[in-house]
Coordinates of C-alpha atoms and ligand atoms in Angstrom, one line a residue:
M1 CA 131.7 104.8 54.2
T2 CA 132.3 101.6 56.2
A3 CA 133.2 98.2 54.7
T4 CA 129.7 96.9 55.4
A5 CA 128.0 99.8 53.5
T6 CA 126.6 98.1 50.5
R7 CA 123.2 99.7 50.1
V8 CA 122.2 102.6 47.9
L9 CA 119.0 104.6 48.1
V10 CA 117.9 105.8 44.7
L11 CA 115.7 108.9 44.7
N12 CA 113.8 110.2 41.6
S13 CA 112.2 113.5 42.6
G14 CA 109.6 114.9 40.3
S15 CA 107.6 118.1 40.7
S16 CA 105.0 116.5 42.9
S17 CA 106.3 113.0 43.5
V18 CA 109.3 111.1 44.8
K19 CA 110.0 107.5 43.7
Y20 CA 112.6 105.6 45.7
Q21 CA 114.3 102.2 45.9
L22 CA 116.7 100.9 48.4
I23 CA 119.0 98.4 46.7
D24 CA 121.6 96.0 48.1
M25 CA 124.6 96.2 45.7
N26 CA 125.9 92.8 46.6
D27 CA 123.4 91.3 44.3
G28 CA 121.0 94.1 43.2
T29 CA 118.3 93.0 45.6
R30 CA 115.5 95.5 46.2
L31 CA 115.1 95.9 49.9
A32 CA 112.3 98.4 49.7
V33 CA 110.5 100.4 46.9
G34 CA 108.0 103.1 47.1
L35 CA 106.4 106.2 45.7
V36 CA 105.1 109.5 47.2
E37 CA 102.5 111.2 45.0
R38 CA 100.6 114.4 44.9
I39 CA 103.0 116.2 47.2
G40 CA 101.6 119.6 48.2
E41 CA 98.0 118.4 48.0
Q42 CA 95.5 117.3 50.7
T43 CA 95.4 113.9 49.2
S44 CA 99.1 113.0 49.1
R45 CA 99.7 109.3 49.0
L46 CA 102.7 107.2 50.1
A47 CA 102.9 103.6 48.9
H48 CA 105.8 101.6 50.5
T49 CA 106.7 98.0 49.9
P50 CA 109.2 96.5 52.3
L51 CA 110.5 93.7 50.0
A52 CA 113.3 92.6 52.4
A53 CA 110.9 92.1 55.2
G54 CA 108.6 90.2 52.9
G55 CA 105.9 92.6 53.8
D56 CA 102.9 93.8 51.8
K57 CA 102.6 97.2 50.3
R58 CA 101.6 99.8 52.9
E59 CA 99.6 102.8 51.7
T60 CA 99.0 106.0 53.6
E61 CA 97.0 109.0 52.5
G62 CA 97.0 112.5 53.9
A63 CA 98.5 115.9 53.3
I64 CA 102.3 115.8 52.7
A65 CA 103.2 119.5 52.3
D66 CA 106.6 119.4 50.5
H67 CA 109.6 117.3 49.5
D68 CA 111.1 117.7 53.0
A69 CA 108.0 116.1 54.6
A70 CA 107.8 113.5 51.8
L71 CA 111.4 112.3 52.4
K72 CA 110.9 112.3 56.2
A73 CA 107.8 110.1 55.7
V74 CA 109.9 107.8 53.4
A75 CA 112.7 107.7 56.1
A76 CA 110.1 106.7 58.7
E77 CA 108.8 103.9 56.6
L78 CA 112.3 102.6 55.9
A79 CA 113.1 102.9 59.7
A80 CA 110.0 100.9 60.6
D81 CA 111.7 97.9 58.8
G82 CA 115.1 98.5 60.2
L83 CA 116.3 100.1 57.0
G84 CA 116.5 103.8 58.2
L85 CA 118.6 106.5 56.6
D86 CA 120.9 106.4 59.7
S87 CA 121.9 102.8 58.9
P88 CA 125.7 102.3 58.7
Q89 CA 124.9 99.9 55.7
L90 CA 123.8 102.9 53.6
A91 CA 126.7 103.7 51.3
A92 CA 125.2 106.6 49.3
I93 CA 122.1 108.2 47.9
G94 CA 121.9 108.3 44.1
H95 CA 119.7 111.0 42.6
R96 CA 118.3 111.0 39.1
V97 CA 118.9 114.5 37.7
V98 CA 117.3 115.2 34.4
H99 CA 119.5 117.8 32.8
G100 CA 123.3 117.8 33.2
G101 CA 124.0 120.2 30.3
L102 CA 127.4 120.0 28.6
K103 CA 129.2 119.9 31.9
F104 CA 128.0 116.7 33.5
T105 CA 128.7 113.7 31.3
E106 CA 129.5 111.3 34.2
P107 CA 127.9 110.5 37.5
T108 CA 129.0 113.2 39.9
V109 CA 129.4 113.4 43.7
I110 CA 127.3 116.4 44.7
D111 CA 128.9 119.3 46.5
D112 CA 127.9 123.0 46.6
A113 CA 129.6 123.8 43.3
V114 CA 127.8 120.9 41.6
L115 CA 124.5 121.9 43.0
K116 CA 125.0 125.5 41.8
E117 CA 125.7 124.2 38.3
I118 CA 122.6 122.0 38.3
E119 CA 120.7 125.2 39.3
R120 CA 122.3 127.1 36.4
L121 CA 120.7 124.5 34.1
V122 CA 117.1 125.3 35.3
P123 CA 116.4 127.5 32.3
V124 CA 116.9 124.6 30.0
A125 CA 115.0 122.1 32.2
P126 CA 112.4 124.2 34.0
L127 CA 110.0 121.3 34.6
H128 CA 112.6 118.9 36.0
N129 CA 115.8 120.2 37.5
P130 CA 114.0 122.3 40.3
A131 CA 112.4 119.1 41.7
N132 CA 115.7 117.2 41.5
I133 CA 117.4 120.0 43.3
T134 CA 114.8 120.0 46.1
G135 CA 115.2 116.2 46.5
I136 CA 119.0 116.6 46.8
R137 CA 118.8 119.4 49.3
T138 CA 116.3 117.5 51.4
A139 CA 118.4 114.3 51.4
Q140 CA 121.6 116.3 52.2
A141 CA 119.9 117.9 55.2
M142 CA 118.9 114.4 56.5
R143 CA 122.3 112.8 56.0
P144 CA 124.9 115.5 55.5
D145 CA 127.8 113.1 56.0
L146 CA 126.7 110.6 53.3
P147 CA 127.9 110.8 49.7
Q148 CA 125.1 112.0 47.4
V149 CA 125.6 111.3 43.7
A150 CA 123.8 112.9 40.7
V151 CA 123.2 110.6 37.7
F152 CA 122.2 112.6 34.7
D153 CA 119.6 111.6 32.1
T154 CA 121.5 113.5 29.5
A155 CA 125.0 112.0 30.2
F156 CA 124.9 109.0 27.9
H157 CA 124.1 111.2 25.0
A158 CA 127.2 113.4 25.5
T159 CA 129.1 111.3 22.9
M160 CA 126.8 112.4 20.1
P161 CA 128.9 114.0 17.4
E162 CA 128.6 117.8 17.0
Y163 CA 126.7 117.3 13.7
A164 CA 124.0 115.3 15.5
A165 CA 123.9 117.5 18.6
R166 CA 123.6 120.9 16.9
Y167 CA 120.4 122.4 15.5
A168 CA 120.9 124.2 12.2
I169 CA 120.2 127.7 13.6
D170 CA 122.4 130.7 14.0
V171 CA 125.5 129.5 16.0
E172 CA 125.9 132.6 18.2
T173 CA 122.2 132.6 19.2
A174 CA 122.4 128.9 19.9
D175 CA 125.5 129.1 22.0
A176 CA 124.4 132.2 23.9
H177 CA 121.4 130.3 25.2
R178 CA 122.9 126.8 25.3
I179 CA 120.5 125.6 22.6
R180 CA 121.5 122.2 21.3
R181 CA 120.3 118.6 21.4
Y182 CA 121.0 117.0 24.8
G183 CA 118.8 113.9 24.8
F184 CA 117.1 112.3 27.8
H185 CA 116.3 108.8 29.2
G186 CA 120.1 108.3 28.9
T187 CA 120.3 106.0 31.9
S188 CA 117.8 103.7 30.3
H189 CA 119.4 103.8 26.8
A190 CA 122.8 103.0 28.4
Y191 CA 121.4 100.1 30.4
V192 CA 119.3 98.6 27.6
S193 CA 122.0 98.9 24.9
R194 CA 124.5 97.1 27.2
K195 CA 121.9 94.4 28.1
T196 CA 121.1 93.9 24.4
A197 CA 124.7 93.3 23.7
A198 CA 124.8 90.7 26.5
L199 CA 121.7 89.0 25.1
L200 CA 123.5 88.6 21.8
G201 CA 126.6 87.3 23.7
K202 CA 128.7 90.2 22.6
D203 CA 130.6 93.0 24.1
P204 CA 128.8 96.4 23.8
S205 CA 131.8 97.7 21.7
E206 CA 131.0 95.0 19.0
V207 CA 127.3 95.9 18.3
N208 CA 125.2 98.6 16.9
V209 CA 121.8 98.9 18.6
I210 CA 118.7 101.0 18.0
V211 CA 117.0 101.4 21.4
L212 CA 113.3 102.3 21.5
H213 CA 112.4 103.5 25.0
L214 CA 108.6 103.6 24.7
G215 CA 107.0 104.7 28.0
N216 CA 104.7 107.6 28.7
G217 CA 107.7 109.6 27.5
A218 CA 109.4 108.0 24.5
S219 CA 112.7 108.3 22.8
A220 CA 114.9 106.4 20.3
S221 CA 118.6 106.3 20.2
A222 CA 121.3 105.0 17.9
V223 CA 124.1 103.3 19.8
A224 CA 127.3 102.4 17.9
G225 CA 129.7 100.2 19.7
G226 CA 128.4 101.2 23.1
R227 CA 128.4 105.0 22.4
C228 CA 125.3 107.0 21.6
V229 CA 125.6 108.7 18.2
D230 CA 122.1 110.1 17.9
T231 CA 118.9 110.3 20.0
S232 CA 115.4 111.6 19.3
M233 CA 114.9 114.0 22.2
G234 CA 116.6 117.4 22.0
L235 CA 116.9 120.6 24.0
T236 CA 114.0 119.2 26.0
P237 CA 112.1 115.9 26.1
L238 CA 109.5 117.3 23.7
E239 CA 111.3 116.4 20.4
G240 CA 111.1 113.1 18.6
L241 CA 108.6 110.3 18.9
V242 CA 104.9 110.7 19.5
M243 CA 104.5 110.2 23.3
G244 CA 101.7 109.8 25.8
T245 CA 101.0 113.5 26.1
R246 CA 103.9 115.2 24.0
S247 CA 103.7 115.9 20.3
G248 CA 107.3 114.9 19.5
D249 CA 108.6 116.4 16.2
I250 CA 106.6 119.3 14.9
D251 CA 107.2 122.2 12.5
P252 CA 108.4 125.0 14.8
A253 CA 106.2 127.4 12.8
V254 CA 103.2 125.7 14.4
T255 CA 104.1 127.6 17.6
F256 CA 104.2 131.0 15.7
H257 CA 100.9 130.2 14.1
L258 CA 99.3 129.4 17.4
K259 CA 100.6 132.7 18.8
R260 CA 99.7 134.9 15.9
V261 CA 96.5 133.3 14.7
A262 CA 95.1 131.5 17.7
G263 CA 96.3 134.1 20.2
M264 CA 97.7 131.5 22.5
S265 CA 100.4 132.5 25.1
T266 CA 103.8 130.8 25.3
D267 CA 102.7 128.9 28.5
E268 CA 99.5 127.8 26.8
I269 CA 101.5 126.5 23.8
D270 CA 104.0 124.8 26.1
A271 CA 101.1 123.0 27.9
L272 CA 99.4 122.1 24.6
L273 CA 102.6 120.4 23.2
N274 CA 103.8 118.8 26.4
K275 CA 100.6 117.8 28.1
K276 CA 97.7 117.8 25.7
S277 CA 99.3 116.4 22.5
G278 CA 100.7 113.0 21.5
L279 CA 98.3 110.1 22.1
I280 CA 96.1 111.9 24.5
G281 CA 95.7 114.9 22.2
L282 CA 95.0 112.6 19.2
C283 CA 92.4 110.3 20.8
G284 CA 91.9 111.3 24.5
D285 CA 93.8 108.3 25.9
N286 CA 97.5 108.0 26.6
D287 CA 97.5 104.5 27.9
M288 CA 98.4 102.0 25.1
R289 CA 96.2 99.3 26.8
E290 CA 93.1 101.5 26.5
I291 CA 94.0 102.5 22.9
R292 CA 94.3 98.9 21.9
R293 CA 91.0 98.1 23.6
R294 CA 89.3 100.9 21.7
I295 CA 90.9 99.8 18.4
D296 CA 89.5 96.3 19.0
E297 CA 86.1 97.8 19.3
G298 CA 86.5 99.6 16.0
D299 CA 87.3 103.1 17.3
E300 CA 88.6 105.2 14.4
R301 CA 90.3 107.9 16.4
A302 CA 92.2 105.4 18.5
R303 CA 93.2 103.6 15.3
L304 CA 94.5 106.9 13.7
A305 CA 96.4 107.8 16.9
F306 CA 98.1 104.3 16.9
D307 CA 99.0 104.6 13.2
I308 CA 100.5 108.1 13.7
Y309 CA 102.5 106.7 16.7
I310 CA 103.8 103.8 14.6
H311 CA 104.6 105.9 11.5
R312 CA 106.9 108.1 13.6
L313 CA 108.5 105.1 15.2
K314 CA 109.2 103.6 11.8
K315 CA 110.7 106.8 10.5
Y316 CA 113.2 106.8 13.4
I317 CA 114.1 103.1 12.9
G318 CA 114.8 104.0 9.3
A319 CA 116.8 107.1 10.1
Y320 CA 118.9 105.4 12.7
S321 CA 119.6 102.4 10.4
A322 CA 121.0 104.9 8.0
V323 CA 123.0 106.7 10.8
L324 CA 124.4 103.4 12.0
G325 CA 125.1 101.8 8.6
R326 CA 124.9 98.4 10.1
V327 CA 122.2 97.5 12.7
D328 CA 122.7 94.4 14.9
A329 CA 119.7 94.8 17.1
V330 CA 116.5 96.8 17.7
A331 CA 115.6 96.8 21.4
F332 CA 112.1 97.7 22.7
T333 CA 111.9 98.8 26.3
A334 CA 109.8 100.7 28.9
G335 CA 106.0 100.4 29.6
V336 CA 104.8 100.2 26.0
G337 CA 108.0 98.7 24.5
E338 CA 108.0 95.8 27.1
N339 CA 104.3 95.1 27.2
A340 CA 102.6 96.1 23.9
A341 CA 103.2 93.3 21.4
P342 CA 101.0 95.0 18.8
V343 CA 103.3 98.1 18.9
R344 CA 106.4 96.0 18.3
E345 CA 104.7 94.0 15.5
A346 CA 103.5 97.2 13.7
A347 CA 106.7 99.1 14.1
V348 CA 108.8 96.4 12.4
A349 CA 106.1 95.3 9.9
G350 CA 107.4 95.8 6.3
L351 CA 111.0 96.2 7.3
E352 CA 112.1 92.8 6.0
E353 CA 114.2 94.3 3.3
M354 CA 116.2 96.0 6.1
G355 CA 116.6 92.5 7.7
M356 CA 114.1 93.2 10.5
A357 CA 111.1 90.9 11.3
V358 CA 109.1 89.8 14.4
D359 CA 108.1 86.3 15.1
A360 CA 104.4 86.3 16.1
S361 CA 104.6 83.6 18.7
L362 CA 107.9 84.9 20.3
N363 CA 106.4 88.4 20.3
A364 CA 103.3 87.1 22.2
V365 CA 105.4 85.7 25.1
R366 CA 105.2 87.8 28.3
S367 CA 108.3 87.8 30.5
D368 CA 110.4 90.1 32.7
E369 CA 113.6 88.8 31.1
P370 CA 115.5 90.2 28.1
R371 CA 114.4 88.1 25.0
L372 CA 114.6 87.9 21.3
I373 CA 111.4 88.2 19.3
S374 CA 112.9 88.0 15.8
P375 CA 112.8 84.8 13.7
E376 CA 116.1 83.0 13.4
Y377 CA 116.6 83.9 9.7
A378 CA 116.4 87.7 10.4
R379 CA 119.6 89.6 9.9
V380 CA 118.8 92.0 12.7
A381 CA 117.9 90.8 16.2
V382 CA 114.7 92.4 17.5
A383 CA 114.6 92.2 21.3
V384 CA 112.5 93.1 24.3
V385 CA 114.8 94.3 27.0
P386 CA 113.2 95.5 30.2
T387 CA 114.8 98.7 31.5
D388 CA 115.9 99.2 35.0
E389 CA 116.9 102.9 35.5
E390 CA 117.0 102.6 39.3
L391 CA 119.5 99.7 39.2
E392 CA 121.6 101.6 36.7
I393 CA 121.6 104.7 38.9
A394 CA 122.5 102.6 42.0
Q395 CA 125.3 100.9 40.1
Q396 CA 126.8 104.1 38.8
T397 CA 126.5 105.7 42.3
Y398 CA 128.1 102.7 44.0
A399 CA 130.9 102.5 41.5
L400 CA 131.7 106.2 42.0
V401 CA 131.7 106.1 45.9
N402 CA 133.9 103.0 45.8
A403 CA 136.3 104.4 43.2
Ligands
AMP501 P1 106.4 104.0 31.6 O1 106.5 105.5 31.4 O2 107.6 103.3 31.1 O3 106.1 103.6 33.0 O4 105.2 103.4 30.7 C1 103.9 103.7 31.0 C2 103.0 103.4 29.8 O5 103.2 102.0 29.4 C3 101.5 103.5 30.0 O6 101.1 104.8 29.8 C4 101.0 102.5 29.0 O7 100.7 103.2 27.8 C5 102.1 101.5 28.8 N1 101.8 100.2 29.3 C6 102.0 99.7 30.5 N2 101.5 98.4 30.7 C7 101.1 98.1 29.4 C8 100.5 96.9 28.9 N3 100.4 95.8 29.6 N4 100.2 96.9 27.6 C9 100.3 98.0 26.8 N5 100.8 99.2 27.3 C10 101.2 99.2 28.6

């Protein structure tokens, strides 16, 4: 790495998509952002915005066969603006990797042994780790000389005490199959809990925060003095809150019942709980904007879906208040948490005895900045703190390659 190398390319490779951001670490400026979707289909789409060049979003459609072709197309877009992968200013590539298991609790420079270990975790993250691995291999082939860093979604939760991380099942069976609670969205929970402390003018070590990451996927975490002590997702991202398409917490006996009585296969049950449940299963929509619109029109199914979503959220706020003992702040983040004022209002309604309240006019403000929405008298700060997983990945990556 040369002294002038201050840029980090962040890659988030999904099964049929690649999201990317090129960030200048001098000040966190986005130089380019983009997304390749529907990889492997005839109608793949690449949307690239050259922010540094002040250019408009460029969109191209047409078959992109695989991740290799996708990354080459991204590299060509970046090169067109003088930001190519061959630039000496590129310090590293930071990869979001969903599952780091018990081994990876810190950002890690990727070598063959690390890649093998990420592969070994595929059985516990079959939907996510294979795509992450493909993204890493493709990027390595394009810039074999450049440091590539894995930043794990599970890492922030590695501080959970054993009594929070273990399921109450037979220990030998659990250990033989690495069954335990790992947690996800860790990059976001880390970033948001730190930012919330800053909003309160405190060091992260001084505050206890409940972070509610409410996007299409959703998770809650209890963060005590900067360390995660519990989180709602478990072995996989299926556990916990009601999500866009996932059920969250459910009696595991439902799965035996579906097998024995409904005759469903394991794959069918997997698809039901991960893709056809949550808000979409309850009311046919997983976008909170659409659900609110339907509620305003008097739609009963949308109302019930919303109420179930809020009820689960409240239970986690209560549970994590008990886990933390003292709560200094509740922070809402991600697509729903940052934008849906009615969700924030409903989740905190009735929690005055716990020191939590939302001020209606503060809650109605729209902004990209971290902000308080609780009234001054409230004992617990309620905040909206926009997440920035890409910046967090870039910062962790850059810190590691400069260490
Ligand atoms: P994320 O996974 O963080 O990108 O969040 C995506 C979700 O955020 C969408 O599925 C919507 O439910 C929700 N969302 C995005 N914008 C809004 C908005 N303006 N109001 C309410 N919900 C929103």
